């Protein structure tokens, strides 16, 4: 990949934490979006291990999860010949810049972050790293002169903070940082829990019925779809306010099968009332078909996922770090120059 940019393509940067198995929300909100962007942009995808340790991790699990996130990137269709994949902790400039940005960020900026509030909720004490997490994320993004940051909706606030910090630094110390834009998908930016369509799908949910892990056994995932909460009525109609559960299932169906919501509505137009009479309950045909779509997706995904060896993945990370290091170091050098500490 021509990261040193003779190609004039804008730069895209994003990352996922290696803190457990990824779920369908991660795939539809983030990874699938990244795959689409590979043709048009210089893409850099990071495994953000320093973010993962903001909550306690077991060392053995963490080192496995780092490789597993890369396997999920590859199985989703990220092509390492075209995009860079690397591990955050391989590039020391991330933590160095995070410290510098800490001196630009204010407590009041971070106090506004809703994710920190949610993660800290009900806990007796909360780690400083968890509070500071969005500053490290800002450093990740700003090191690479990033134009666009493709994420799910829950990360939008963090990218906005990144913009604020970049502008503040540029104002106070002279122009160094490019101001990045956030990109979220029109559909799929916030996949909701299967057990509760008012909360986002999340791997830290209390029940595994909330999410479909990308490594769930396909038959187990099919069961989760069959048992997913639905709304009252029996019509397959997209209405996020009145029918949030069906709207969520329709979004998943639409994205995984490349069928528009309109087409889905038309396909199931006559099925609701007929199905309501049948024994399995209303929405049954729709859910059965969706379960089939999910099974097919997971089968394909998992075959690809299992085809990559740890050795191969380690080499991809090593090559990735070599490619991005010069860019990160150049940005950090400019930052230090402006601060007068080079
Ligand atoms: P995380 O697992 O928090 O590291 O998230 C990785 C990426 O997945 C981020 O871009 C998130 O915004 C995205 N993401 C996480 N949960 C969801 C969800 N329920 N719907 C859509 N995107 C999500
Ligand atoms: N905070 C992001 C999440 O939890 C992960 C992340 C870390 C990230 N650094 C980033 C995403 C930089 C985009 C760009 O999902």
Coordinates of C-alpha atoms and ligand atoms in Angstrom, one line a residue:
X1 CA 0.0 0.0 0.0
X2 CA 1.3 3.4 -0.9
X3 CA 0.9 5.1 2.4
X4 CA 3.4 7.7 1.6
X5 CA 0.7 8.9 -0.8
X6 CA 1.6 9.4 -4.3
X7 CA -2.0 8.5 -5.0
X8 CA -3.8 11.4 -3.4
X9 CA -6.4 9.2 -1.8
X10 CA -7.7 10.4 1.5
X11 CA -6.7 8.4 4.6
X12 CA -9.1 6.3 6.7
X13 CA -8.3 5.2 10.2
X14 CA -10.2 3.0 12.6
X15 CA -9.8 0.3 15.2
X16 CA -11.4 -2.3 17.4
X17 CA -10.4 -3.4 20.9
X18 CA -9.1 -6.9 21.4
X19 CA -11.3 -7.4 24.5
X20 CA -13.4 -10.4 23.5
X21 CA -15.2 -11.9 20.5
X22 CA -16.7 -9.5 18.0
X23 CA -20.4 -9.4 17.4
X24 CA -22.7 -8.7 14.5
X25 CA -22.9 -5.1 15.6
X26 CA -19.2 -4.6 15.3
X27 CA -19.3 -6.2 11.8
X28 CA -22.3 -4.3 10.5
X29 CA -21.4 -0.9 12.1
X30 CA -17.7 -1.0 11.6
X31 CA -16.0 -3.8 9.7
X32 CA -18.4 -4.0 6.8
X33 CA -18.0 -0.2 6.3
X34 CA -14.2 -0.5 6.3
X35 CA -14.3 -3.2 3.6
X36 CA -16.4 -0.9 1.4
X37 CA -13.9 1.9 1.9
X38 CA -10.8 0.0 0.8
X39 CA -11.1 0.9 -2.9
X40 CA -11.4 4.6 -2.5
X41 CA -9.1 5.3 0.5
X42 CA -5.7 4.6 2.0
X43 CA -7.0 2.6 4.9
X44 CA -5.3 1.9 8.2
X45 CA -6.9 -0.5 10.7
X46 CA -5.6 -0.8 14.1
X47 CA -6.0 -3.4 16.9
X48 CA -6.2 -1.1 19.9
X49 CA -4.7 -3.2 22.7
X50 CA -3.9 -0.2 24.9
X51 CA -7.6 0.6 24.9
X52 CA -8.5 -2.9 25.9
X53 CA -6.4 -2.7 29.1
X54 CA -8.5 0.1 30.4
X55 CA -10.5 -2.8 31.9
X56 CA -8.6 -5.8 33.4
X57 CA -7.6 -8.4 30.9
X58 CA -5.9 -11.8 31.4
X59 CA -2.5 -11.7 29.7
X60 CA -3.1 -15.0 27.8
X61 CA -6.5 -14.0 26.6
X62 CA -5.3 -10.6 25.5
X63 CA -2.5 -12.0 23.3
X64 CA -4.9 -14.4 21.7
X65 CA -7.6 -11.8 21.2
X66 CA -5.1 -9.5 19.4
X67 CA -4.6 -12.2 16.8
X68 CA -8.3 -13.0 16.7
X69 CA -9.3 -9.4 16.0
X70 CA -6.9 -9.5 13.0
X71 CA -8.5 -12.7 11.8
X72 CA -11.9 -11.1 12.1
X73 CA -10.6 -8.1 10.0
X74 CA -9.3 -10.6 7.3
X75 CA -12.5 -12.8 7.4
X76 CA -14.6 -9.6 6.9
X77 CA -12.7 -8.8 3.7
X78 CA -10.0 -6.4 4.8
X79 CA -7.1 -7.1 2.4
X80 CA -3.7 -6.6 3.9
X81 CA -2.2 -6.0 0.4
X82 CA -4.4 -3.0 0.1
X83 CA -4.9 -1.8 3.7
X84 CA -2.6 -1.6 6.6
X85 CA -3.4 -3.7 9.8
X86 CA -1.3 -3.1 12.8
X87 CA -1.2 -3.3 16.6
X88 CA -1.4 0.0 18.6
X89 CA 1.3 -0.9 21.2
X90 CA 3.8 -1.5 18.4
X91 CA 4.0 2.2 17.7
X92 CA 5.1 4.1 20.7
X93 CA 4.0 7.4 19.2
X94 CA 0.4 6.6 20.3
X95 CA 1.1 6.8 24.0
X96 CA 3.5 9.7 23.6
X97 CA 1.0 11.8 21.7
X98 CA -1.8 10.7 24.1
X99 CA 0.3 12.3 26.9
X100 CA 0.7 15.5 25.0
X101 CA -3.0 15.6 24.2
X102 CA -3.7 15.0 27.9
X103 CA -2.2 18.4 28.5
X104 CA -4.5 19.9 26.0
X105 CA -7.7 18.1 27.1
X106 CA -9.7 19.3 30.0
X107 CA -11.5 17.3 32.7
X108 CA -14.7 19.0 31.5
X109 CA -14.2 17.6 27.9
X110 CA -13.8 14.1 29.2
X111 CA -16.6 14.4 31.8
X112 CA -19.0 14.8 28.9
X113 CA -18.2 11.4 27.4
X114 CA -21.2 9.1 27.7
X115 CA -19.3 5.9 27.1
X116 CA -17.2 6.5 30.2
X117 CA -20.2 7.2 32.2
X118 CA -21.9 4.0 31.1
X119 CA -18.8 1.8 31.6
X120 CA -18.2 3.3 35.1
X121 CA -21.8 3.2 36.1
X122 CA -22.3 1.4 39.4
X123 CA -18.6 0.8 39.9
X124 CA -17.0 1.8 43.2
X125 CA -13.9 3.1 41.6
X126 CA -13.0 3.7 37.9
X127 CA -9.6 3.5 36.4
X128 CA -7.9 6.7 35.2
X129 CA -7.2 4.9 31.9
X130 CA -10.9 4.4 31.3
X131 CA -11.6 8.1 31.9
X132 CA -8.7 9.0 29.6
X133 CA -9.6 6.5 26.9
X134 CA -10.9 9.0 24.3
X135 CA -7.6 11.0 24.5
X136 CA -5.7 7.9 23.4
X137 CA -8.2 7.4 20.7
X138 CA -7.6 11.0 19.5
X139 CA -3.9 10.3 19.4
X140 CA -4.5 7.2 17.3
X141 CA -6.5 9.2 14.7
X142 CA -4.4 12.3 14.6
X143 CA -1.0 10.6 14.1
X144 CA -2.0 9.5 10.6
X145 CA -3.3 12.8 9.1
X146 CA -6.7 11.0 9.0
X147 CA -9.4 12.3 6.8
X148 CA -12.2 9.9 7.8
X149 CA -12.9 7.7 10.8
X150 CA -15.5 5.0 10.1
X151 CA -17.2 3.8 13.3
X152 CA -20.5 2.8 14.8
X153 CA -22.7 5.5 16.3
X154 CA -21.4 5.0 19.9
X155 CA -18.0 6.3 18.8
X156 CA -19.1 9.6 17.2
X157 CA -18.7 11.6 20.4
X158 CA -15.1 10.4 20.7
X159 CA -14.3 11.5 17.1
X160 CA -15.9 14.9 17.9
X161 CA -13.6 15.2 20.9
X162 CA -10.7 14.3 18.6
X163 CA -11.6 17.3 16.4
X164 CA -11.9 19.6 19.4
X165 CA -8.5 18.6 20.7
X166 CA -6.9 18.9 17.3
X167 CA -8.3 22.3 16.7
X168 CA -7.3 23.4 20.2
X169 CA -3.7 22.2 19.7
X170 CA -3.5 23.8 16.3
X171 CA -4.7 27.1 17.7
X172 CA -2.4 27.1 20.7
X173 CA 0.8 25.7 19.2
X174 CA 0.5 26.1 15.4
X175 CA -1.1 24.0 12.7
X176 CA 0.0 20.3 12.8
X177 CA -3.1 18.2 12.8
X178 CA -5.6 17.5 10.0
X179 CA -9.2 17.7 11.3
X180 CA -10.8 14.3 10.7
X181 CA -14.4 13.6 9.8
X182 CA -16.5 10.8 11.3
X183 CA -18.3 8.5 9.0
X184 CA -21.2 6.3 10.1
X185 CA -23.3 4.0 7.9
X186 CA -26.8 5.1 7.1
X187 CA -27.9 1.6 8.0
X188 CA -26.2 -0.4 10.7
X189 CA -24.5 2.3 12.7
X190 CA -26.4 1.1 15.8
X191 CA -27.4 -2.5 15.8
X192 CA -29.6 -3.2 18.8
X193 CA -29.7 -6.1 21.3
X194 CA -31.8 -9.1 20.2
X195 CA -33.2 -9.4 23.8
X196 CA -33.9 -5.6 24.1
X197 CA -34.2 -3.4 21.1
X198 CA -33.8 -0.2 23.2
X199 CA -30.1 -1.0 24.0
X200 CA -27.3 -1.5 21.6
X201 CA -25.9 -4.9 20.8
X202 CA -22.9 -5.3 23.1
X203 CA -20.5 -8.0 24.1
X204 CA -20.7 -6.8 27.7
X205 CA -24.5 -7.4 27.8
X206 CA -25.7 -9.4 30.7
X207 CA -27.1 -12.2 28.5
X208 CA -25.6 -13.9 25.5
X209 CA -29.1 -13.7 24.0
X210 CA -28.3 -10.0 23.4
X211 CA -25.8 -10.5 20.6
X212 CA -24.7 -12.8 17.9
X213 CA -21.0 -13.4 18.2
X214 CA -19.2 -13.8 14.9
X215 CA -17.9 -17.1 16.3
X216 CA -21.3 -18.4 17.6
X217 CA -22.1 -21.8 16.3
X218 CA -24.4 -21.0 13.3
X219 CA -27.3 -23.2 14.8
X220 CA -27.0 -21.4 18.1
X221 CA -27.2 -18.0 16.3
X222 CA -30.2 -19.2 14.4
X223 CA -31.9 -20.0 17.8
X224 CA -31.1 -16.5 19.0
X225 CA -32.8 -15.0 16.0
X226 CA -35.9 -17.3 16.5
X227 CA -36.0 -16.2 20.1
X228 CA -35.3 -12.5 19.5
X229 CA -37.8 -10.1 21.0
X230 CA -40.4 -8.8 18.6
X231 CA -43.0 -6.0 18.7
X232 CA -46.7 -6.2 18.9
X233 CA -48.6 -6.6 15.6
X234 CA -47.5 -8.9 12.8
X235 CA -46.5 -6.6 9.9
X236 CA -43.0 -6.6 8.5
X237 CA -42.7 -2.8 8.3
X238 CA -39.7 -0.7 9.1
X239 CA -40.6 1.8 11.9
X240 CA -37.7 2.4 14.3
X241 CA -39.9 4.2 16.8
X242 CA -43.0 2.1 16.8
X243 CA -41.4 -1.3 15.9
X244 CA -37.8 -1.1 17.1
X245 CA -37.3 -4.9 17.4
X246 CA -38.5 -5.6 13.8
X247 CA -36.7 -2.6 12.5
X248 CA -33.5 -3.9 14.0
X249 CA -34.0 -7.4 12.6
X250 CA -34.8 -5.9 9.2
X251 CA -31.6 -3.9 9.3
X252 CA -29.6 -7.0 10.0
X253 CA -31.4 -8.9 7.2
X254 CA -31.0 -6.1 4.7
X255 CA -27.3 -5.6 5.3
X256 CA -26.4 -9.3 5.4
X257 CA -28.4 -10.2 2.3
X258 CA -27.9 -7.0 0.3
X259 CA -31.6 -6.5 0.0
X260 CA -33.2 -3.1 0.6
X261 CA -35.7 -2.5 3.4
X262 CA -38.3 -1.8 0.7
X263 CA -37.7 -5.1 -0.9
X264 CA -38.0 -6.8 2.4
X265 CA -41.3 -5.1 3.2
X266 CA -42.6 -6.1 -0.2
X267 CA -41.4 -9.7 0.2
X268 CA -43.2 -10.2 3.5
X269 CA -46.2 -8.0 2.8
X270 CA -48.7 -10.8 2.8
X271 CA -47.1 -13.1 5.3
X272 CA -47.9 -11.4 8.6
X273 CA -51.6 -12.3 9.2
X274 CA -51.2 -15.7 7.6
X275 CA -48.4 -16.5 9.8
X276 CA -50.2 -15.2 12.9
X277 CA -52.5 -18.1 12.5
X278 CA -49.7 -20.6 12.4
X279 CA -48.5 -22.2 15.5
X280 CA -44.9 -20.8 15.8
X281 CA -46.3 -17.2 16.2
X282 CA -46.3 -14.1 14.2
X283 CA -43.2 -12.8 12.3
X284 CA -42.3 -16.5 12.0
X285 CA -41.5 -16.7 8.3
X286 CA -39.5 -13.6 8.4
X287 CA -37.4 -14.8 11.4
X288 CA -36.9 -18.2 9.8
X289 CA -35.5 -16.6 6.7
X290 CA -33.4 -14.2 8.6
X291 CA -32.0 -17.1 10.6
X292 CA -31.0 -18.8 7.3
X293 CA -29.3 -15.6 6.2
X294 CA -27.4 -15.4 9.5
X295 CA -26.4 -19.0 9.3
X296 CA -25.0 -18.6 5.8
X297 CA -23.1 -15.5 6.7
X298 CA -21.6 -17.1 9.8
X299 CA -20.6 -20.3 7.9
X300 CA -18.7 -18.3 5.3
X301 CA -17.2 -15.9 7.9
X302 CA -16.0 -18.7 10.1
X303 CA -14.4 -20.7 7.3
X304 CA -12.4 -17.7 6.3
X305 CA -11.6 -16.9 10.0
X306 CA -10.3 -20.4 10.6
X307 CA -8.1 -20.3 7.5
X308 CA -5.6 -17.9 8.9
X309 CA -2.7 -19.1 11.0
X310 CA -1.3 -17.2 14.0
X311 CA 2.1 -17.1 12.2
X312 CA 0.5 -15.4 9.1
X313 CA -1.3 -12.9 11.3
X314 CA 1.8 -12.0 13.3
X315 CA 3.6 -11.3 10.0
X316 CA 0.7 -9.0 8.9
X317 CA 1.0 -7.0 12.1
X318 CA 4.7 -6.8 11.8
X319 CA 4.5 -5.5 8.2
X320 CA 1.8 -3.2 9.1
X321 CA 3.8 -1.6 11.9
X322 CA 6.7 -1.0 9.6
X323 CA 4.4 0.8 7.1
X324 CA 2.8 3.1 9.6
X325 CA 5.7 3.9 11.9
X326 CA 7.3 6.6 9.7
X327 CA 4.0 8.5 9.4
X328 CA 3.4 8.4 13.1
X329 CA 6.9 9.5 13.9
X330 CA 6.8 12.3 11.4
X331 CA 3.6 13.7 13.0
X332 CA 5.0 13.3 16.5
X333 CA 8.1 15.2 15.5
X334 CA 6.1 18.1 14.2
X335 CA 4.1 18.2 17.4
X336 CA 7.2 18.2 19.5
X337 CA 8.8 20.9 17.3
X338 CA 5.8 23.1 17.9
X339 CA 5.9 22.5 21.6
X340 CA 9.6 23.3 21.7
X341 CA 10.6 19.9 23.1
X342 CA 12.3 18.2 20.1
Ligands
LIG1 P1 -15.7 -2.0 20.2 O1 -16.1 -3.4 20.4 O2 -16.3 -1.1 21.3 O3 -14.2 -1.9 20.1 O4 -16.3 -1.4 18.9 C1 -15.7 -1.6 17.6 C2 -16.5 -0.9 16.6 O5 -17.8 -1.5 16.5 C3 -16.7 0.6 16.8 O6 -16.6 1.3 15.6 C4 -18.1 0.6 17.4 O7 -18.8 1.9 17.1 C5 -18.8 -0.5 16.6 N1 -20.0 -1.0 17.3 C6 -20.0 -1.6 18.5 N2 -21.2 -2.0 18.9 C7 -22.0 -1.7 17.8 C8 -23.4 -1.8 17.6 N3 -24.2 -2.4 18.4 N4 -23.9 -1.4 16.4 C9 -23.1 -0.8 15.4 N5 -21.8 -0.6 15.6 C10 -21.2 -1.0 16.8
LIG2 N1 -12.9 3.4 21.0 C1 -13.1 2.6 19.9 C2 -14.2 1.5 20.3 O1 -14.3 1.2 21.4 C3 -11.9 1.9 19.4 C4 -10.8 2.8 18.9 C5 -9.7 3.2 19.5 C6 -10.9 3.6 17.7 N2 -9.0 4.1 18.7 C7 -9.7 4.4 17.6 C8 -11.8 3.7 16.7 C9 -9.4 5.2 16.6 C10 -11.6 4.6 15.6 C11 -10.4 5.3 15.6 O2 -14.8 1.0 19.4

